[in-house]
Coordinates of C-alpha atoms and ligand atoms in Angstrom, one line a residue:
X1 CA 29.1 5.1 29.0
X2 CA 27.0 4.4 32.1
X3 CA 23.8 6.1 33.2
X4 CA 24.2 9.0 35.6
X5 CA 21.8 9.9 38.4
X6 CA 20.9 13.2 36.6
X7 CA 19.2 11.1 34.1
X8 CA 16.6 10.3 36.7
X9 CA 16.0 13.9 37.7
X10 CA 12.4 15.2 37.6
X11 CA 11.0 15.6 34.1
X12 CA 10.7 19.2 32.8
X13 CA 7.3 20.6 31.7
X14 CA 6.2 19.8 28.2
X15 CA 8.3 22.0 25.9
X16 CA 6.5 25.1 24.7
X17 CA 7.3 24.3 21.0
X18 CA 6.8 20.8 19.5
X19 CA 7.5 19.1 16.3
X20 CA 4.6 18.9 13.8
X21 CA 2.7 15.6 14.2
X22 CA 0.4 14.6 11.4
X23 CA -2.3 13.8 13.9
X24 CA -2.4 17.5 15.0
X25 CA -2.9 18.7 11.4
X26 CA -6.7 19.3 11.9
X27 CA -6.7 21.0 15.3
X28 CA -9.7 22.1 17.4
X29 CA -10.2 23.9 20.7
X30 CA -7.1 25.9 20.0
X31 CA -6.3 28.2 23.0
X32 CA -9.7 27.3 24.6
X33 CA -10.3 28.7 28.1
X34 CA -13.9 28.1 29.2
X35 CA -13.5 31.0 31.6
X36 CA -11.1 33.9 31.3
X37 CA -9.8 33.4 34.9
X38 CA -9.1 30.0 36.5
X39 CA -11.8 29.0 38.9
X40 CA -10.8 29.4 42.5
X41 CA -12.1 26.0 43.6
X42 CA -12.9 22.6 42.1
X43 CA -14.0 19.1 43.3
X44 CA -11.6 17.5 40.8
X45 CA -8.8 18.9 38.8
X46 CA -7.5 16.7 36.0
X47 CA -4.0 17.6 34.8
X48 CA -3.5 16.5 31.2
X49 CA -5.9 16.1 28.3
X50 CA -4.5 13.0 26.4
X51 CA -6.4 9.7 26.3
X52 CA -6.1 9.3 30.1
X53 CA -7.2 12.8 31.1
X54 CA -10.0 13.0 28.6
X55 CA -11.3 9.6 29.7
X56 CA -11.1 10.6 33.4
X57 CA -13.1 13.8 32.5
X58 CA -15.7 11.8 30.7
X59 CA -16.2 9.3 33.5
X60 CA -16.4 12.1 36.1
X61 CA -19.0 13.9 34.0
X62 CA -21.0 10.7 33.2
X63 CA -21.4 10.0 36.9
X64 CA -24.2 12.5 36.9
X65 CA -22.9 14.0 40.2
X66 CA -22.9 17.8 40.2
X67 CA -19.1 18.1 40.2
X68 CA -17.0 21.1 39.6
X69 CA -14.4 19.6 37.2
X70 CA -11.5 21.5 35.8
X71 CA -9.1 20.3 33.1
X72 CA -5.7 21.9 32.8
X73 CA -3.1 21.3 30.0
X74 CA 0.3 22.8 29.7
X75 CA -0.2 23.1 25.9
X76 CA -3.2 22.5 23.6
X77 CA -5.7 19.7 24.1
X78 CA -4.2 16.3 23.3
X79 CA -0.8 17.6 22.2
X80 CA 1.3 15.1 24.3
X81 CA 1.9 11.4 23.4
X82 CA -1.7 10.8 22.4
X83 CA -1.4 13.4 19.7
X84 CA 2.0 12.1 18.5
X85 CA 1.8 8.3 18.6
X86 CA 1.5 5.4 16.1
X87 CA -2.3 5.2 16.1
X88 CA -2.2 1.5 16.9
X89 CA -4.8 0.2 19.4
X90 CA -3.3 -3.2 20.1
X91 CA -3.7 -5.2 23.3
X92 CA -0.7 -7.5 23.8
X93 CA -2.3 -10.3 25.9
X94 CA 0.9 -12.5 25.9
X95 CA 3.2 -9.7 27.1
X96 CA 2.6 -9.4 30.8
X97 CA -0.1 -11.5 32.4
X98 CA -3.6 -12.9 31.4
X99 CA -5.3 -10.4 33.7
X100 CA -3.5 -7.5 32.1
X101 CA -4.2 -9.0 28.6
X102 CA -7.9 -9.2 29.4
X103 CA -7.9 -5.6 30.8
X104 CA -6.2 -4.3 27.6
X105 CA -8.8 -6.0 25.4
X106 CA -11.6 -4.5 27.6
X107 CA -10.0 -1.1 27.4
X108 CA -9.7 -1.3 23.6
X109 CA -13.4 -2.3 23.4
X110 CA -14.3 0.6 25.7
X111 CA -12.7 3.1 23.4
X112 CA -14.2 1.4 20.3
X113 CA -17.7 1.6 21.9
X114 CA -17.3 5.3 22.5
X115 CA -16.2 5.8 18.9
X116 CA -19.1 3.7 17.6
X117 CA -21.8 5.0 19.9
X118 CA -20.9 8.6 19.1
X119 CA -20.1 8.1 15.4
X120 CA -16.7 9.7 16.0
X121 CA -15.0 10.3 12.6
X122 CA -11.5 9.2 13.6
X123 CA -10.6 6.6 10.9
X124 CA -11.2 3.8 13.3
X125 CA -10.6 0.4 11.6
X126 CA -10.7 -3.0 13.3
X127 CA -8.1 -5.3 11.8
X128 CA -5.7 -8.1 12.5
X129 CA -2.4 -6.8 13.8
X130 CA 0.8 -8.7 12.7
X131 CA 3.6 -8.7 15.2
X132 CA 6.6 -9.8 13.2
X133 CA 9.9 -11.2 14.6
X134 CA 13.0 -11.0 12.6
X135 CA 15.4 -13.3 14.5
X136 CA 15.0 -16.9 15.5
X137 CA 16.0 -15.8 19.0
X138 CA 13.1 -13.3 19.3
X139 CA 10.7 -16.0 18.0
X140 CA 12.0 -18.5 20.6
X141 CA 11.5 -15.9 23.3
X142 CA 7.9 -15.1 22.5
X143 CA 6.4 -18.5 21.6
X144 CA 6.5 -20.0 25.2
X145 CA 4.5 -16.9 26.4
X146 CA 1.9 -17.4 23.7
X147 CA 1.6 -21.1 24.5
X148 CA 1.2 -20.3 28.2
X149 CA -1.5 -17.7 27.4
X150 CA -3.4 -20.3 25.3
X151 CA -3.2 -22.7 28.3
X152 CA -4.1 -20.2 31.0
X153 CA -6.8 -18.3 29.2
X154 CA -8.0 -20.1 26.1
X155 CA -10.6 -17.5 25.2
X156 CA -8.0 -14.7 25.0
X157 CA -5.4 -17.1 23.7
X158 CA -7.7 -17.9 20.7
X159 CA -7.2 -14.3 19.5
X160 CA -3.5 -14.9 18.8
X161 CA -2.5 -17.0 15.8
X162 CA 1.2 -18.2 15.4
X163 CA 2.6 -18.1 11.8
X164 CA 6.2 -19.4 11.1
X165 CA 6.1 -20.9 7.6
X166 CA 7.5 -18.9 4.7
X167 CA 4.3 -19.0 2.7
X168 CA 2.2 -17.8 5.7
X169 CA 4.6 -15.0 6.4
X170 CA 4.6 -13.9 2.8
X171 CA 0.8 -13.9 2.7
X172 CA 0.9 -11.5 5.7
X173 CA 2.8 -9.0 3.5
X174 CA 6.2 -9.6 5.3
X175 CA 9.4 -9.5 3.3
X176 CA 11.9 -12.3 3.2
X177 CA 14.0 -12.7 6.4
X178 CA 11.1 -12.6 8.8
X179 CA 11.4 -15.5 11.3
X180 CA 7.8 -15.6 12.6
X181 CA 4.7 -13.6 13.4
X182 CA 1.8 -13.4 15.7
X183 CA -1.6 -12.4 14.3
X184 CA -3.7 -10.6 16.8
X185 CA -7.4 -10.5 16.1
X186 CA -8.2 -7.9 18.7
X187 CA -6.6 -4.8 17.2
X188 CA -7.5 -1.6 15.5
X189 CA -6.1 1.6 14.1
X190 CA -7.4 5.1 14.5
X191 CA -6.6 8.8 14.5
X192 CA -6.3 9.1 18.3
X193 CA -6.4 12.9 18.5
X194 CA -9.8 13.0 16.9
X195 CA -11.3 10.4 19.3
X196 CA -9.9 12.3 22.3
X197 CA -10.7 15.8 21.2
X198 CA -14.3 14.6 20.4
X199 CA -14.6 13.6 24.1
X200 CA -13.2 16.9 25.4
X201 CA -15.2 19.0 23.0
X202 CA -18.5 17.3 23.9
X203 CA -17.8 17.9 27.6
X204 CA -17.0 21.6 26.9
X205 CA -20.2 22.0 24.9
X206 CA -22.3 20.3 27.5
X207 CA -20.7 22.6 30.1
X208 CA -19.6 19.6 32.1
X209 CA -16.0 20.8 32.5
X210 CA -14.0 24.0 32.7
X211 CA -11.1 23.5 30.2
X212 CA -8.0 25.7 30.5
X213 CA -5.4 25.1 27.8
X214 CA -1.8 26.5 27.8
X215 CA -1.8 26.4 31.6
X216 CA 1.1 24.4 32.9
X217 CA 0.8 23.3 36.5
X218 CA 4.1 24.2 38.3
X219 CA 3.4 22.7 41.7
X220 CA 0.9 20.9 43.8
X221 CA 0.9 21.2 47.5
X222 CA -1.3 20.4 50.5
X223 CA -3.3 23.2 51.9
X224 CA -5.5 22.3 54.8
X225 CA -7.6 19.3 53.7
X226 CA -7.3 20.3 50.0
X227 CA -4.7 20.5 47.2
X228 CA -3.4 23.8 45.9
X229 CA -2.8 23.4 42.2
X230 CA -0.4 26.2 41.3
X231 CA 0.0 27.8 37.8
X232 CA 1.3 31.1 36.6
X233 CA -2.3 32.2 36.1
X234 CA -3.2 31.5 39.7
X235 CA -4.1 28.6 41.9
X236 CA -7.1 26.3 42.3
X237 CA -8.1 24.7 45.6
X238 CA -9.2 21.2 44.8
X239 CA -10.5 18.3 46.8
X240 CA -9.1 15.8 44.4
X241 CA -6.4 16.0 41.7
X242 CA -5.8 13.4 39.0
X243 CA -2.4 13.5 37.3
X244 CA -2.9 12.3 33.8
X245 CA 0.5 13.6 32.9
X246 CA 2.2 10.3 31.8
X247 CA 5.9 11.0 30.9
X248 CA 5.8 14.4 32.7
X249 CA 4.5 13.1 36.1
X250 CA 7.7 13.5 38.0
X251 CA 7.7 17.3 37.3
X252 CA 4.9 17.4 39.9
X253 CA 5.8 14.3 41.9
X254 CA 9.6 14.3 42.2
X255 CA 9.6 10.9 43.9
X256 CA 8.4 9.5 40.6
X257 CA 11.6 10.4 38.8
X258 CA 13.0 6.9 38.9
X259 CA 9.5 5.3 38.4
X260 CA 8.3 7.0 35.2
X261 CA 11.1 8.1 32.9
X262 CA 10.5 10.1 29.7
X263 CA 11.5 8.4 26.5
X264 CA 11.4 10.2 23.1
X265 CA 10.1 8.2 20.1
X266 CA 10.0 9.1 16.4
X267 CA 7.2 8.7 13.9
X268 CA 6.9 9.5 10.2
X269 CA 3.9 9.9 7.9
X270 CA 5.2 8.4 4.7
X271 CA 3.6 8.9 1.3
X272 CA 2.7 5.5 -0.2
X273 CA 3.9 4.7 -3.7
X274 CA 1.5 5.6 -6.5
X275 CA -1.2 3.2 -7.7
X276 CA -3.3 3.0 -10.8
X277 CA -6.3 1.2 -9.3
X278 CA -9.2 3.0 -7.8
X279 CA -10.0 2.8 -4.9
X280 CA -6.3 2.1 -4.1
X281 CA -5.2 -0.9 -2.2
X282 CA -4.2 -0.3 1.5
X283 CA -2.4 -2.6 3.9
X284 CA -4.9 -5.0 5.3
X285 CA -3.0 -5.4 8.6
X286 CA -1.1 -3.3 11.0
X287 CA 2.4 -4.3 12.0
X288 CA 4.9 -4.5 14.8
X289 CA 8.5 -5.2 13.7
X290 CA 10.5 -6.8 16.5
X291 CA 14.3 -7.2 16.1
X292 CA 14.2 -5.9 12.6
X293 CA 17.3 -3.7 12.8
X294 CA 19.3 -3.6 9.7
X295 CA 21.5 -0.9 11.1
X296 CA 21.5 -1.2 14.9
X297 CA 24.1 -3.3 16.8
X298 CA 23.6 -7.0 17.3
X299 CA 22.6 -6.8 21.0
X300 CA 19.8 -4.4 20.6
X301 CA 16.5 -4.9 18.8
X302 CA 14.3 -2.2 17.3
X303 CA 10.6 -2.3 18.0
X304 CA 9.1 -0.5 15.1
X305 CA 5.4 -0.1 14.3
X306 CA 3.3 0.6 11.2
X307 CA -0.3 1.4 10.4
X308 CA -1.8 2.8 7.2
X309 CA -4.6 5.4 7.2
X310 CA -7.6 4.0 5.4
X311 CA -8.7 5.3 2.0
X312 CA -11.5 7.8 2.1
X313 CA -12.7 10.3 -0.5
X314 CA -12.4 13.9 0.4
X315 CA -9.5 16.0 1.8
X316 CA -6.6 14.4 3.5
X317 CA -7.0 11.1 1.6
X318 CA -3.3 10.4 1.3
X319 CA -3.4 7.1 3.1
X320 CA -0.2 7.9 4.9
X321 CA 1.9 5.0 6.2
X322 CA 2.4 6.0 9.8
X323 CA 5.7 4.3 10.7
X324 CA 7.5 4.8 14.0
X325 CA 10.3 3.5 16.1
X326 CA 14.0 3.7 15.3
X327 CA 14.9 3.9 19.0
X328 CA 18.4 2.4 18.6
X329 CA 19.0 3.9 15.1
X330 CA 18.7 7.4 16.5
X331 CA 22.0 9.0 17.6
X332 CA 20.3 11.2 20.2
X333 CA 19.9 10.4 23.8
X334 CA 16.2 9.4 23.9
X335 CA 15.8 8.4 27.5
X336 CA 15.7 10.5 30.6
X337 CA 14.6 14.1 31.4
X338 CA 17.0 15.5 28.8
X339 CA 15.0 13.6 26.2
X340 CA 11.7 15.1 27.2
X341 CA 11.7 17.7 24.4
X342 CA 9.4 16.8 21.5
X343 CA 10.4 19.8 19.4
X344 CA 13.5 17.8 18.5
X345 CA 13.4 15.3 15.5
X346 CA 16.5 13.2 14.8
X347 CA 17.2 13.1 11.0
X348 CA 19.0 9.7 11.5
X349 CA 15.8 8.2 12.9
X350 CA 13.8 9.6 10.1
X351 CA 16.3 8.3 7.5
X352 CA 16.1 4.8 9.0
X353 CA 12.3 4.8 9.0
X354 CA 12.1 5.9 5.4
X355 CA 14.3 3.0 4.2
X356 CA 13.6 0.2 6.6
X357 CA 9.8 0.0 5.9
X358 CA 10.5 -1.3 2.4
X359 CA 12.9 -3.9 3.7
X360 CA 10.2 -5.3 6.0
X361 CA 6.8 -4.9 4.4
X362 CA 5.3 -5.3 1.0
X363 CA 3.8 -1.9 0.6
X364 CA 0.9 -1.6 -1.9
X365 CA 1.8 0.3 -5.1
X366 CA 4.7 0.4 -7.4
X367 CA 7.9 0.3 -5.3
X368 CA 10.2 -0.7 -8.1
X369 CA 13.3 1.5 -8.1
X370 CA 12.5 2.9 -4.6
X371 CA 14.8 2.3 -1.7
X372 CA 13.0 4.8 0.5
X373 CA 9.7 6.6 0.8
X374 CA 9.0 10.3 1.1
X375 CA 7.9 11.8 4.4
X376 CA 5.2 14.4 4.6
X377 CA 5.5 14.7 8.4
X378 CA 8.1 13.5 10.8
X379 CA 7.9 14.2 14.5
X380 CA 8.7 13.1 18.0
X381 CA 6.7 12.3 21.1
X382 CA 7.4 11.6 24.7
X383 CA 6.5 8.3 26.3
X384 CA 6.6 7.5 30.0
X385 CA 8.5 4.3 30.7
X386 CA 7.7 2.6 33.9
X387 CA 10.5 1.1 35.9
X388 CA 8.6 -2.2 36.4
X389 CA 7.0 -2.1 33.0
X390 CA 3.4 -1.5 34.3
X391 CA 1.3 1.6 34.6
X392 CA 0.9 3.3 38.0
X393 CA -2.7 3.7 39.0
X394 CA -4.2 5.0 42.2
X395 CA -3.9 7.3 45.1
X396 CA -0.4 8.4 46.0
X397 CA 0.4 6.7 49.3
X398 CA -0.1 9.0 52.2
X399 CA -1.5 11.8 50.0
X400 CA -5.2 11.7 50.3
X401 CA -7.0 13.1 47.2
X402 CA -4.0 13.0 44.9
X403 CA -4.2 10.3 42.2
X404 CA -2.1 9.1 39.3
X405 CA -2.8 7.2 36.1
X406 CA 0.4 7.1 34.1
X407 CA 3.5 5.2 33.0
X408 CA 2.3 3.2 30.0
X409 CA 5.7 2.4 28.6
X410 CA 4.6 3.3 25.1
X411 CA 1.4 1.3 25.2
X412 CA -1.2 3.7 26.5
X413 CA -4.1 3.4 24.0
X414 CA -5.5 0.1 25.3
X415 CA -4.7 1.0 28.9
X416 CA -5.5 4.7 29.4
X417 CA -9.3 4.6 29.3
X418 CA -9.8 2.0 32.0
X419 CA -6.9 3.2 34.1
X420 CA -8.7 6.6 34.2
X421 CA -12.0 4.8 35.0
X422 CA -10.4 3.0 37.9
X423 CA -9.1 6.2 39.4
X424 CA -12.5 7.9 39.0
X425 CA -14.1 5.0 40.7
X426 CA -11.7 5.4 43.7
X427 CA -12.7 9.1 43.9
X428 CA -16.4 9.0 43.4
X429 CA -17.1 5.8 45.2
X430 CA -14.5 6.4 47.9
X431 CA -13.0 3.0 47.2
X432 CA -9.5 1.7 48.0
X433 CA -7.3 0.4 45.2
X434 CA -7.8 -3.2 46.5
X435 CA -11.6 -2.7 46.4
X436 CA -11.4 -1.5 42.8
X437 CA -9.2 -4.6 42.0
X438 CA -11.8 -6.9 43.6
X439 CA -14.5 -5.4 41.4
X440 CA -12.3 -6.2 38.3
X441 CA -11.8 -2.5 37.5
X442 CA -8.0 -2.7 37.5
X443 CA -5.3 -5.4 37.4
X444 CA -3.7 -5.7 40.8
X445 CA -0.3 -5.3 39.2
X446 CA -1.2 -1.7 38.2
X447 CA -2.0 -0.5 41.8
X448 CA 0.2 2.3 43.2
X449 CA 1.3 1.0 46.6
X450 CA 4.3 1.7 48.8
X451 CA 5.3 -2.0 48.5
X452 CA 5.3 -1.8 44.7
X453 CA 7.4 1.3 44.8
X454 CA 9.9 -0.4 47.0
X455 CA 10.0 -3.5 44.7
X456 CA 10.4 -1.3 41.6
X457 CA 13.3 0.5 43.2
X458 CA 15.1 -2.8 43.5
X459 CA 14.9 -3.3 39.8
X460 CA 17.4 -1.9 37.2
X461 CA 16.7 1.7 36.3
X462 CA 14.9 2.5 33.0
X463 CA 18.0 4.4 31.9
X464 CA 20.2 1.4 32.8
X465 CA 17.9 -1.0 30.8
X466 CA 18.3 1.3 27.8
X467 CA 22.1 1.1 28.0
X468 CA 21.8 -2.7 28.1
X469 CA 19.5 -2.7 25.1
X470 CA 16.8 -4.3 27.2
X471 CA 14.3 -1.5 27.3
X472 CA 12.1 -2.4 24.3
X473 CA 12.4 -6.1 25.0
X474 CA 10.8 -5.5 28.4
X475 CA 7.9 -3.7 26.9
X476 CA 7.2 -6.5 24.5
Ligands
FAD501 C1 6.1 8.2 19.4 C2 5.1 7.5 20.2 C3 4.4 6.4 19.6 C4 3.5 5.7 20.3 N1 2.7 4.7 19.7 C5 1.7 4.1 20.4 C6 0.8 3.3 19.7 O1 0.9 3.1 18.5 N2 -0.1 2.6 20.5 C7 -0.2 2.8 21.8 O2 -1.1 2.2 22.5 N3 0.5 3.7 22.4 C8 1.5 4.4 21.8 N4 2.3 5.3 22.4 C9 2.0 5.6 23.8 C10 0.8 6.3 24.0 O3 0.7 7.4 23.0 C11 0.7 6.9 25.4 O4 0.9 5.8 26.3 C12 -0.6 7.6 25.7 O5 -0.9 8.5 24.7 C13 -0.5 8.3 27.0 O6 -1.7 9.1 27.2 P1 -1.8 10.1 28.4 O7 -3.1 10.7 28.2 O8 -1.6 9.3 29.7 O9 -0.6 11.1 28.2 P2 -0.3 12.2 27.1 O10 -1.1 12.0 25.9 O11 1.2 12.4 27.0 O12 -1.0 13.5 27.8 C14 -0.4 14.1 28.9 C15 -0.8 15.5 28.9 O13 -0.5 16.1 30.2 C16 0.0 17.4 29.9 N5 0.8 17.8 31.0 C17 1.9 17.2 31.5 N6 2.5 17.8 32.5 C18 1.7 18.9 32.8 C19 1.7 19.9 33.7 N7 2.6 20.0 34.7 N8 0.7 20.9 33.7 C20 -0.3 20.8 32.7 N9 -0.3 19.8 31.8 C21 0.6 18.9 31.8 C22 0.7 17.3 28.6 O14 0.7 18.6 27.9 C23 -0.2 16.3 27.8 O15 -1.2 16.9 27.0 C24 3.2 6.0 21.7 C25 3.8 7.2 22.3 C26 4.7 7.9 21.5 C27 5.4 9.1 22.1

C-alpha cells in the first residue's frame, strides 16, 4: 500500500468526544467561559490551551502590558495532546543539534521553575531517564551522535551517560536482551494537565485573560489590518493570532497539511503489581524503549515510553505505570487526517502495552505468574508530526500578525514553553524571527520561513516515512 494524497488533506477539528485519559481524571475549569459572549475585539487571540497556548498566555500576561487577551479552545482546557501524553519531560540533546538540545534543556528548566516557584501540585519528579535500545543496530546508530555531542558541547554532553555492559543494564532495571542505554540526567516526570491548568486558572483568576472553552475556531481570515477569528458563537477581530493548535494546525492553515501531520498515539495507565512494603517501591527511572518490538515486523522499531507516578498518601495513590507507544503494533491507520480522532482506542495497541512492559522492565512488586498488567485507563492522543522533524515557530510568511508554534513530533513538553515565549517576543517586541534567534530565544532551525517550507516539501512526506517504518527513527 502506498500513501495517497488524501492523507495530507487538512486536519479536522478536535473530535467532540475523546477517550478517557488518566490525566484528565481530576478536571478543572470545565465549560469555563469568562464572559457569556465572545469579546468583539482582542489584541491577541491564542487558539489552543495545551502547554504551548497556556505558556503563550502566561508570557503575554506577564509582560505587564495592558493587553486584551482571549484564549479559545475547541474542547475543555488542555484536553489535546498535553492532557493525553506520557508525562515525560525529557530533553534529547543528541537527537537533533547541540543548539536544539540546549534549548530543550532550558525549556524543561523553565517549566520546572514555574512549577517550583508556584508550588504547583503536579507530581513533578526530577530523575534520570533511561533511553534503552534493544538491537545492536539501534545502539550503533545512536552512539556516534552521543560522542559527537560530547565533543561539540561537553557541558550538555556530560548529562548523558552510555551504558552497554550487562550488569550496568540490569542495574538500570532493564530485562535481558537490551543492547545498550543512555542515561539522561536532565529529565523529569509530571502530571502535565495539572501544570498547564494551574497556569490557565491563575490567569483567569487574575482577570488577565478571557477564556472561552468549547469554542472551535472554524476559520481565520484577513479583514482590513486585522484577523477575523470565526467561530459558531461569533467572530473576534484580533491584531495578532497565535495558533497553538499543534496537530490540528492545518485545519486553519491548509498549506500546513503536508508540514504538520496528525499522528495518533496510545497510552495506558497500568496498575502496578502488589507490594508488601510500605511505602512501596517505585521505578527510580523513566524509560524510553527503542526497537523493543516483540511483535512488529523486522524493519520497523517501536518507540515506547514509560514513567511511574510517584507514591503519595491520599486519594489517587495508585502509582500507575504510564506506558505508551505501540505505534507499529496497532492495526489502525494512525497517521494522517483520518487518524486525528482521539475517541478511538485500538485494543491491539493496548494488549501490546499490557504485555510488553514486563518483557522490557523489572517492575517493582511481585510479578511472578503475570504475563501482563491490568489497565485502569487506556486512551489515545493526537501528535503533530513535522515533515522536517522540527517544530514550526514564527509569523506565517506574508501574513502579518498570524503566528504558529506547533509541530513537535511527539516531543512537545521540553519545547512548547519556549517556542511560545519566542512567538510572544516577536509580537510584543515587534521582532523578526532572525532577531529572536540572535537573542538566543529560539533555535534557527525552528523558524518558520518560506525557504524552510520549500526545503521541507522536498523531503519525504510524513505519511511516506511511516510506510517506510522511518517515522519514529527520525524523531529519535
Ligand atoms: C500519546 C501521546 C504521548 C506523548 N508523550 C509525550 C511525552 O511523554 N513527552 C513529551 O514531551 N511529549 C509527548 N507527547 C507530545 C506532547 O504531548 C505534545 O507535543 C504537546 O502536548 C503539544 O502541546 P500543544 O499545546 O502544542 O498542543 P495540544 O496539547 O494538542 O493543544 C492544542 C489545543 O488546541 C486546541 N485546538 C486545536 N484546533 C483548534 C481550533 N480550530 N479551535 C479551537 N481550539 C483548537 C485543541 O483542542 C487543544 O486543546 C505526546 C503526545 C501524545 C499524543
